[in-house]
Short mmCIF file of C-alpha atoms in Angstrom, two decimals:
data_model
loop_
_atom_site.label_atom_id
_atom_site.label_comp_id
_atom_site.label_asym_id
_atom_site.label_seq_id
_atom_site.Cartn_x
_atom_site.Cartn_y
_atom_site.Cartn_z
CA UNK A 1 81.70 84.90 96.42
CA UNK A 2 83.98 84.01 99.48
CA UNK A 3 83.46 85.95 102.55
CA UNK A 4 87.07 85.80 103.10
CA UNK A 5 88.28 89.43 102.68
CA UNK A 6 91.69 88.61 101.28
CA UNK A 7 89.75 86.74 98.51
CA UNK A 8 87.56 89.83 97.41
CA UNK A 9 88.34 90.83 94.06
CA UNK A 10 86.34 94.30 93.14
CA UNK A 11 85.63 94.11 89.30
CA UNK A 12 85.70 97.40 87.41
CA UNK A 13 82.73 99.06 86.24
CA UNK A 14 81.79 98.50 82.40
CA UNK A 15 78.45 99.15 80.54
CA UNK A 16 75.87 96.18 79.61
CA UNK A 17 76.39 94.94 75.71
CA UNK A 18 75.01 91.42 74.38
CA UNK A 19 76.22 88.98 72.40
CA UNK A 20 73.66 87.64 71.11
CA UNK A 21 71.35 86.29 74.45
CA UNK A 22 74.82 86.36 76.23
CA UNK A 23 75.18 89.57 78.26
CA UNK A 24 79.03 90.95 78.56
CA UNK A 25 79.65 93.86 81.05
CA UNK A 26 77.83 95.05 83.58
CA UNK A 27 76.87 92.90 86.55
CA UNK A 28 76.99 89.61 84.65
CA UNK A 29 79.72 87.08 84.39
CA UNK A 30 82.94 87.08 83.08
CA UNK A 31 82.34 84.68 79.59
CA UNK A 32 84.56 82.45 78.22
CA UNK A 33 85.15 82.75 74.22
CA UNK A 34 87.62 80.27 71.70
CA UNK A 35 87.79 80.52 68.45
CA UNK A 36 87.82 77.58 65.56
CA UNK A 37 90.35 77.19 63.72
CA UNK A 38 88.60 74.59 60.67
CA UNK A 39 88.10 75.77 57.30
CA UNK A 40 84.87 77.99 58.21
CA UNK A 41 83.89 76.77 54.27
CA UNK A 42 83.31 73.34 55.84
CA UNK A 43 80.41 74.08 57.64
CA UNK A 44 80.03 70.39 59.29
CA UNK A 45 83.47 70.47 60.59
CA UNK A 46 83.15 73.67 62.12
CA UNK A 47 80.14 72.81 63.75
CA UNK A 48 81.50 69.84 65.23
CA UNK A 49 84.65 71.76 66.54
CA UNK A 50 81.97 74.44 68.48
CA UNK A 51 80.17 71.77 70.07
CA UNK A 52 83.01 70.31 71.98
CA UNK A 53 83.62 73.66 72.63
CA UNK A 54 80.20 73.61 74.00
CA UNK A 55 80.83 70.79 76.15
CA UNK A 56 83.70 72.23 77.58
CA UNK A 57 81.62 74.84 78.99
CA UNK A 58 82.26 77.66 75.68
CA UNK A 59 79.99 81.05 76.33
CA UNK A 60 80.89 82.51 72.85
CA UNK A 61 82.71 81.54 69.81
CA UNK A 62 84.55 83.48 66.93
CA UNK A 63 84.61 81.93 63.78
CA UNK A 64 86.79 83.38 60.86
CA UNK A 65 84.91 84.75 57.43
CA UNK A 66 87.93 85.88 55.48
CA UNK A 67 85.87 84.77 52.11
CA UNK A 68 82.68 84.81 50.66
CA UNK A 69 82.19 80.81 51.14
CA UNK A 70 83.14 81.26 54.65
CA UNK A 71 80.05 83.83 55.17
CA UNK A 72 77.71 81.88 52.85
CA UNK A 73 78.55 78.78 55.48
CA UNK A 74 78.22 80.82 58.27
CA UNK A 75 74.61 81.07 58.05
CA UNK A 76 73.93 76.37 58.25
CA UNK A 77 76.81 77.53 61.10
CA UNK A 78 74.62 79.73 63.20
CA UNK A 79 71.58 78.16 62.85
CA UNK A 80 73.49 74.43 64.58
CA UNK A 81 74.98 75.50 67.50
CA UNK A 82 73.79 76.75 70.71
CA UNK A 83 76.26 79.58 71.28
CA UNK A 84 76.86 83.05 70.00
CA UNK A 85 78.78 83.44 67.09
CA UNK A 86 81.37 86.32 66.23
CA UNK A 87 82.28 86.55 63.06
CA UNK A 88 85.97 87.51 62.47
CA UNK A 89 86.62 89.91 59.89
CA UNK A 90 90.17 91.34 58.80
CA UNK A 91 90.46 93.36 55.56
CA UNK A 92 87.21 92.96 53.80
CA UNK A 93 84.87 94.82 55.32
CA UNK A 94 82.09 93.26 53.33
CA UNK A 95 82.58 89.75 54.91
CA UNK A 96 81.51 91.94 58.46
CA UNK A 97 78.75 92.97 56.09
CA UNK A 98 77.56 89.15 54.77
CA UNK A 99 78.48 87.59 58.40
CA UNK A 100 75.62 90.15 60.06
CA UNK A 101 73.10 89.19 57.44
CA UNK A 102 73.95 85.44 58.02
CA UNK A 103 72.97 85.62 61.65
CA UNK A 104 76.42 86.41 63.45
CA UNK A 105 75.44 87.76 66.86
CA UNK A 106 79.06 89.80 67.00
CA UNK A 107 81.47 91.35 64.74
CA UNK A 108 84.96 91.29 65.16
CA UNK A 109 86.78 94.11 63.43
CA UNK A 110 90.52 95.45 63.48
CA UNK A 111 90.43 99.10 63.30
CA UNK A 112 93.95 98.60 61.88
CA UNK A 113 93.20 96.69 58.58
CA UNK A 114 89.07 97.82 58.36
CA UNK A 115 89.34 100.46 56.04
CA UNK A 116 87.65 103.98 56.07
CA UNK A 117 85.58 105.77 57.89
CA UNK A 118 83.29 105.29 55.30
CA UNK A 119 83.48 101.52 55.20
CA UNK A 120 83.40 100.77 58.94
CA UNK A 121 79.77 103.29 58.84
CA UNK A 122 78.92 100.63 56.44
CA UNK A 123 79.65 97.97 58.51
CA UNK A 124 77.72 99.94 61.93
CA UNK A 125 74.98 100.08 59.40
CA UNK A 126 75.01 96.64 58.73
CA UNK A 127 75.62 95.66 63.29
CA UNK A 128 72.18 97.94 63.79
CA UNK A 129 70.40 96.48 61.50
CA UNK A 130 70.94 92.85 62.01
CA UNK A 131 71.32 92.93 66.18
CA UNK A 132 74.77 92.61 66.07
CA UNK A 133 77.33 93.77 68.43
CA UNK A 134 81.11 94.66 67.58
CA UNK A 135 84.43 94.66 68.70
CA UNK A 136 86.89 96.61 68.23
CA UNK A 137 89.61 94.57 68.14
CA UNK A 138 93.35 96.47 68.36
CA UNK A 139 96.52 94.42 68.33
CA UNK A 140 100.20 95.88 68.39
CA UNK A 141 100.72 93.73 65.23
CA UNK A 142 98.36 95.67 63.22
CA UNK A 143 98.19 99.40 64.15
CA UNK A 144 97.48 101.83 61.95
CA UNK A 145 100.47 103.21 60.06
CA UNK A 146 99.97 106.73 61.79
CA UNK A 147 100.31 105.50 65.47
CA UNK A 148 103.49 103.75 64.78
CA UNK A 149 104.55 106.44 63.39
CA UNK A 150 103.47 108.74 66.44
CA UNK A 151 104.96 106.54 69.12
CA UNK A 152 107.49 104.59 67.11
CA UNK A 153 106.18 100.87 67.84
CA UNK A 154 103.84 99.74 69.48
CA UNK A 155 103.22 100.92 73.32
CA UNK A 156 100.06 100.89 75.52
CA UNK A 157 99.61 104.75 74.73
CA UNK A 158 99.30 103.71 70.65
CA UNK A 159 96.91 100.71 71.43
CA UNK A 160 94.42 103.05 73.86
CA UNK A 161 94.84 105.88 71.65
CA UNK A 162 93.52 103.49 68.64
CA UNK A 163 90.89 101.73 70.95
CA UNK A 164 89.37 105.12 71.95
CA UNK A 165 89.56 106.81 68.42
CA UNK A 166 87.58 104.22 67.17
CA UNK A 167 85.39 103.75 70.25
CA UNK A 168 84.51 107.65 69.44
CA UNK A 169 83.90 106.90 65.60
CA UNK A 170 80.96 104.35 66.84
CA UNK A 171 79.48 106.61 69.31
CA UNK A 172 79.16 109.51 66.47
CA UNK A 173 77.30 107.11 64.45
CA UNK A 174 75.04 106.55 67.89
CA UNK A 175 75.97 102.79 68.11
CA UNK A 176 77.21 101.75 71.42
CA UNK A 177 76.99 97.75 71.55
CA UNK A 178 80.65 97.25 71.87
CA UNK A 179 83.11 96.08 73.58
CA UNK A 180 87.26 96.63 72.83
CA UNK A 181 90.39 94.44 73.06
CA UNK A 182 93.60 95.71 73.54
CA UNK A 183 95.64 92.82 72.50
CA UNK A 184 99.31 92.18 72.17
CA UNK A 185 102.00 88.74 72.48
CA UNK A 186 103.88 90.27 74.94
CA UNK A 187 102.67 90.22 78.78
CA UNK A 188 103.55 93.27 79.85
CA UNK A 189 102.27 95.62 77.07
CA UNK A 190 99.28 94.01 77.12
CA UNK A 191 98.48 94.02 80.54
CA UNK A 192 100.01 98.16 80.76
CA UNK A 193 97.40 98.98 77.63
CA UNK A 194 94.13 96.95 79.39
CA UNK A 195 95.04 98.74 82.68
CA UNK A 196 95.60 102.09 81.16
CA UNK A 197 92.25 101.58 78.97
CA UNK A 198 90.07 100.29 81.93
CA UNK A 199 90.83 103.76 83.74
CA UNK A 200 89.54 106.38 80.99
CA UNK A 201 86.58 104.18 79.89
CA UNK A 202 83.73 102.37 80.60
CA UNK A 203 83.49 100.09 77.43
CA UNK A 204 83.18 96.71 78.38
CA UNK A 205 86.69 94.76 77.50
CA UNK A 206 87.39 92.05 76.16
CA UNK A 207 91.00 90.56 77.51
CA UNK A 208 93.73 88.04 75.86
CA UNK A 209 97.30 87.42 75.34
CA UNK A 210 97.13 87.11 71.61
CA UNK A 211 99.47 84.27 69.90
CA UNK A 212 100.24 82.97 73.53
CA UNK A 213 102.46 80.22 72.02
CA UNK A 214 101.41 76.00 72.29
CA UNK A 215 99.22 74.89 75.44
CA UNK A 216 101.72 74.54 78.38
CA UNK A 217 103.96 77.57 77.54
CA UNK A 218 100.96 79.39 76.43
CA UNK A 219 98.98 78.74 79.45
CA UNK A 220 101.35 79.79 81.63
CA UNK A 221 101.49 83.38 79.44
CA UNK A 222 98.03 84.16 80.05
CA UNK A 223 97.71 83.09 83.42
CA UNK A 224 100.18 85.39 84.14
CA UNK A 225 98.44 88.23 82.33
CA UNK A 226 94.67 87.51 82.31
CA UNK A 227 95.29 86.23 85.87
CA UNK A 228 96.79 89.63 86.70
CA UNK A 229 93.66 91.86 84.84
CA UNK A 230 91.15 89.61 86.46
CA UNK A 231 92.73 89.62 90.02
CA UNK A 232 92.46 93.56 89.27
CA UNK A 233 88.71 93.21 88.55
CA UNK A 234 89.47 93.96 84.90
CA UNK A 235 87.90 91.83 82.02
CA UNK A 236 84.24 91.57 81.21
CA UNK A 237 84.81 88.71 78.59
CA UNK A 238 88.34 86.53 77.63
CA UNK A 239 90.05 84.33 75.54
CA UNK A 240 92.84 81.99 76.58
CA UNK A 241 94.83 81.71 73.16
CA UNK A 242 96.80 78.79 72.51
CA UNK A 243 98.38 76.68 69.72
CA UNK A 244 95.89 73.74 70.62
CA UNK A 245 92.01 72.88 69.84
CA UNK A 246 89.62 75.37 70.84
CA UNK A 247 88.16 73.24 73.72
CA UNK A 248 91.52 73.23 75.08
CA UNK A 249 91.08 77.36 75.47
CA UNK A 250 87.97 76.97 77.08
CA UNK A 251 89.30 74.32 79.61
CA UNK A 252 92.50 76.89 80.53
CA UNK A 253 89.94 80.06 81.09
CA UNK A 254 87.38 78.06 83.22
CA UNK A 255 90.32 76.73 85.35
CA UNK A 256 91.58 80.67 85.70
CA UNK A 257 88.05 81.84 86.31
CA UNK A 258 87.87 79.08 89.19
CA UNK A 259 90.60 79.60 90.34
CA UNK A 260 89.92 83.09 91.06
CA UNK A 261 86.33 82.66 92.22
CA UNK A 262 85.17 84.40 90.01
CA UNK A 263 82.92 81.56 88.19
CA UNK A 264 82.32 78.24 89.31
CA UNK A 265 81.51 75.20 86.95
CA UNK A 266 82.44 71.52 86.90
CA UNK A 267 85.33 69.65 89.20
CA UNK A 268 87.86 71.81 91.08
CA UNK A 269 90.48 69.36 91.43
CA UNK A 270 93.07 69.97 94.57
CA UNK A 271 95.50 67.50 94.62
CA UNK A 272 99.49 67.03 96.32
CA UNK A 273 102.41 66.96 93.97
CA UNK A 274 102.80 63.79 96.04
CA UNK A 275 106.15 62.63 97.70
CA UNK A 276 107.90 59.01 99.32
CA UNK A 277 104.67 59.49 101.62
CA UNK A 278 102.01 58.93 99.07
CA UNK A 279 99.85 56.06 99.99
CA UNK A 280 98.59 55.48 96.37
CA UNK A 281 99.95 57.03 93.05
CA UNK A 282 98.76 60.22 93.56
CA UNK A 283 99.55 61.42 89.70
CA UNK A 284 98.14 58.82 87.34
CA UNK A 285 94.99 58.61 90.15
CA UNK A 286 94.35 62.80 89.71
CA UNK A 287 95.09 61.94 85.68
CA UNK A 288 92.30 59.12 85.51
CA UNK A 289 89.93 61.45 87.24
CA UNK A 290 90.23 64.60 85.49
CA UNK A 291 89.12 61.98 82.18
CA UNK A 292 86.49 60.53 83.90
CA UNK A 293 85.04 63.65 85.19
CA UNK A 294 85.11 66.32 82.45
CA UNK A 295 81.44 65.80 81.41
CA UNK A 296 80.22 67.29 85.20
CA UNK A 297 79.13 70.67 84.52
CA UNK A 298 78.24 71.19 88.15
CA UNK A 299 80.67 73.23 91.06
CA UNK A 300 82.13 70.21 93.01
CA UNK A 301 85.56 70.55 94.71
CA UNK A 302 87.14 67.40 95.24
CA UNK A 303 90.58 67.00 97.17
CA UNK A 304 93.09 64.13 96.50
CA UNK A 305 96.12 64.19 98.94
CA UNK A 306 98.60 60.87 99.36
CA UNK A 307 99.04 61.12 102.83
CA UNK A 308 97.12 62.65 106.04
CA UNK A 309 100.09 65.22 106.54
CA UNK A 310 97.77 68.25 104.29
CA UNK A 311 94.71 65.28 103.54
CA UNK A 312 92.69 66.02 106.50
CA UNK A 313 93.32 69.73 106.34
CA UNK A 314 92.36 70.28 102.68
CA UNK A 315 89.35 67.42 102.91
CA UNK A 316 87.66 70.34 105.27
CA UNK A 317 87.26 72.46 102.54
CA UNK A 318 86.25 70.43 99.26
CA UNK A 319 83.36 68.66 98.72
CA UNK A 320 84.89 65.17 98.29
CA UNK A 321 88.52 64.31 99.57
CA UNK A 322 90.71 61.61 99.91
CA UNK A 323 93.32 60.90 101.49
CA UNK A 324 95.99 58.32 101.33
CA UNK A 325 96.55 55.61 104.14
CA UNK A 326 98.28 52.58 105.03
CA UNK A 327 98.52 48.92 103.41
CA UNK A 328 96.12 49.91 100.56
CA UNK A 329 93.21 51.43 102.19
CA UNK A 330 92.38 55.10 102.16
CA UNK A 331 89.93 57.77 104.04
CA UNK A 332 87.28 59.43 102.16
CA UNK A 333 85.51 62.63 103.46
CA UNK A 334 82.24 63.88 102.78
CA UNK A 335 81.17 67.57 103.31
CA UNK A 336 84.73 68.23 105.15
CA UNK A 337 83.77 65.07 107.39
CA UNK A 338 85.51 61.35 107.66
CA UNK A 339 82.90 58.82 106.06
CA UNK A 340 84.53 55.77 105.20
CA UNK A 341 87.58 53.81 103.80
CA UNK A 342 88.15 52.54 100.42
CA UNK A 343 90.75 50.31 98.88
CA UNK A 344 93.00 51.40 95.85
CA UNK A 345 91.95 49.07 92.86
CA UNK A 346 88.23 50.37 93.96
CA UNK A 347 89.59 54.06 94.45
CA UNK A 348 89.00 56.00 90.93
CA UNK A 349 85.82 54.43 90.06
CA UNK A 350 84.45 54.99 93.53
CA UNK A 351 85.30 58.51 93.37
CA UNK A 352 83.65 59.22 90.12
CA UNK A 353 80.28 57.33 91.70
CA UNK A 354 80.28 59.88 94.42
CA UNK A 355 81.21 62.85 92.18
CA UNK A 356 78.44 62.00 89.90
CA UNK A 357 75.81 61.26 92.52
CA UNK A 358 76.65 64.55 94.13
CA UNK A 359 76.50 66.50 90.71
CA UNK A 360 72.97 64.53 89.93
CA UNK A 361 71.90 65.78 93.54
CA UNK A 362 72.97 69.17 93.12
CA UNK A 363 70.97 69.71 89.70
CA UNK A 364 67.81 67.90 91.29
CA UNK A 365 68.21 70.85 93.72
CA UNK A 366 68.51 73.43 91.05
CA UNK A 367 65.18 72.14 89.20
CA UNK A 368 63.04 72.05 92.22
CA UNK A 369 64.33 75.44 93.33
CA UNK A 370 63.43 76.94 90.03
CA UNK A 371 60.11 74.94 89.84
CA UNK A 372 58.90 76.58 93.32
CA UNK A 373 60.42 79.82 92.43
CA UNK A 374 58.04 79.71 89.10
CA UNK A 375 55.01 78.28 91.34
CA UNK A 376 55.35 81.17 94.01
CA UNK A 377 55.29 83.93 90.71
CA UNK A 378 52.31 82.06 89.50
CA UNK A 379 50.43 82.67 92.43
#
């Protein structure tokens, strides 16, 4: 948390649900979810896709069970990976059913295709029993027929109305582990129904731009709309959704999390769109490093700026910096300071040495903070 006023960002009030060991809501921090999109029959593939996930820094994952092979897999699923699952269920309501008893930590339901009353008890039935959590997951693709009828398409007063009606339902049958999405393609209808919902509830909320379109036109979308709830301090949990692989997702809602402060984790790169002025090629350099450096999981901010016009400025605020200079050598700053030079063919791979000794340091720290922490409750 800055202590920068102008970069205070209040979040809204929401109650405390888990997923799984992963609190949502509350006090705790805003998670970052994907979803697979392998055959969930072919269990090793879908594994395989969630664990890149997991290096990409994944919180949660949902994982589609629209058959009865798909929940029979999901069990071998669970029981691999190290993250919450949530079990996606449209339709049949008995897949919610199977995915609970195979050890999904969540259940994903859409009010709009679920069934009865009577089914969706069945399904509560099956969340209480088995530790699960739900979500109620509305989309303006899928409302029921009665609310499009009411409103004549879909508007944020049909999506709230269905998020609430069903949010009651759950609460009659005493279950309250849930959170709700209000989800919709276009920006603004989204964005109207999450701020309308976040002002008559307390639910905790999960927020997307559903069927954002491929990853650069699709990123843009849900910056522009999650960036918008979060800067508002609404979203307890998201889900950056794009027409590219799941770790892709992750990557996109980390960088809009960072970028809002609101959770730190790996390399915050700052770098020019460079200019004539560059002293080394500014683009392919910030390219090579992004590579090299995805596997740090620590928060290390690390400026690269062609030329000392901005280079000095922004190296007083990152971690690492460099800066471009004259006839192939460069300054790089330590801790906001100048420290030394450094020529261009030696640039990248210096860079990543001092990226990855800092990270090493910084998790050193971590363990022998939490080993005297743990000594001083011992005694």
């Amino acid at each position: 948390m800055s202590y920068r006023p102008y970069q205070q960002i209040t979040r809204r009030k929401s109650r405390l649900i888990h997923v799984g060991r992963v609190p949502v809501g509350g006090d705790s921090p805003i998670t970052v979810q994907t979803m697979t999109n392998t055959p969930t029959e072919d269990a090793a593939a879908t594994i395989a896709q969630i664990r890149k996930s997991e290096l990409a820094g994944v919180d949660i994952v949902r994982v589609s069970v629209p058959t009865p092979e798909s929940t029979a897999a999901l069990a071998e699923i669970v029981r691999e990976v190290n993250v919450p699952i949530v079990a996606d269920v449209h339709f049949h309501y008995r897949r919610a059913i199977e995915a609970a008893e195979a050890g999904a930590a969540c259940l994903r339901v859409n009010p709009g295709n679920i069934g009865s009353k009577e089914r969706v008890r069945e399904v509560v039935k099956a969340a209480r029993d088995h530790g699960c959590s739900i979500r109620i997951g509305v989309n303006a693709g899928s409302l029921e027929k009665h609310l499009l009828e009411k409103y004549g398409e879909p508007n944020p007063e049909a999506l709230v109305e269905s998020a609430l009606w069903h949010a009651a339902h759950l609460q009659e049958l005493d279950f309250h582990e849930f959170k709700i999405s209000v989800k919709a393609s276009d920006v603004f209808l989204a964005v109207a129904a999450y701020q309308q919902l976040a002002e008559v509830c307390d639910h905790p909320l999960h927020i997307g731009i559903t069927e954002a379109g491929g990853k650069r036109a699709g990123t843009v979308k849900s910056a522009i709309g999650l960036g918008s709830l979060l800067w508002a301090g609404i979203g307890d949990t998201l889900r950056v959704s794009l027409s590219a692989e799941p770790e892709e997702e992750v990557a996109v809602g980390w960088e809009m999390l960072k970028s809002l402060h609101l959770r730190h984790r790996g390399v915050k790169v700052i770098s020019c769109p460079s200019c004539a002025r560059q002293g080394f090629d500014v683009i392919r350099t910030v390219e090579k490093l992004e590579d090299r450096l995805a596997h740090i999981d620590q928060p290390i901010s690390l400026s690269i700026i062609g030329c000392v016009v901005n280079g000095p400025g922004e190296a007083l605020m990152t971690d690492i910096g460099l800066t471009g200079g004259g006839a192939g050598t460069h300054m790089v700053y330590g801790m906001g300071k100048t420290s030394h030079t450094v020529k261009t063919e030696e640039m990248v791979e210096h860079i990543v040495q001092l990226v990855e000794a800092r990270a090493e340091k910084m998790k050193a720290e971590k363990a022998a903070a939490a080993a005297a922490e743990t000594q001083q409750a011992a005694e």
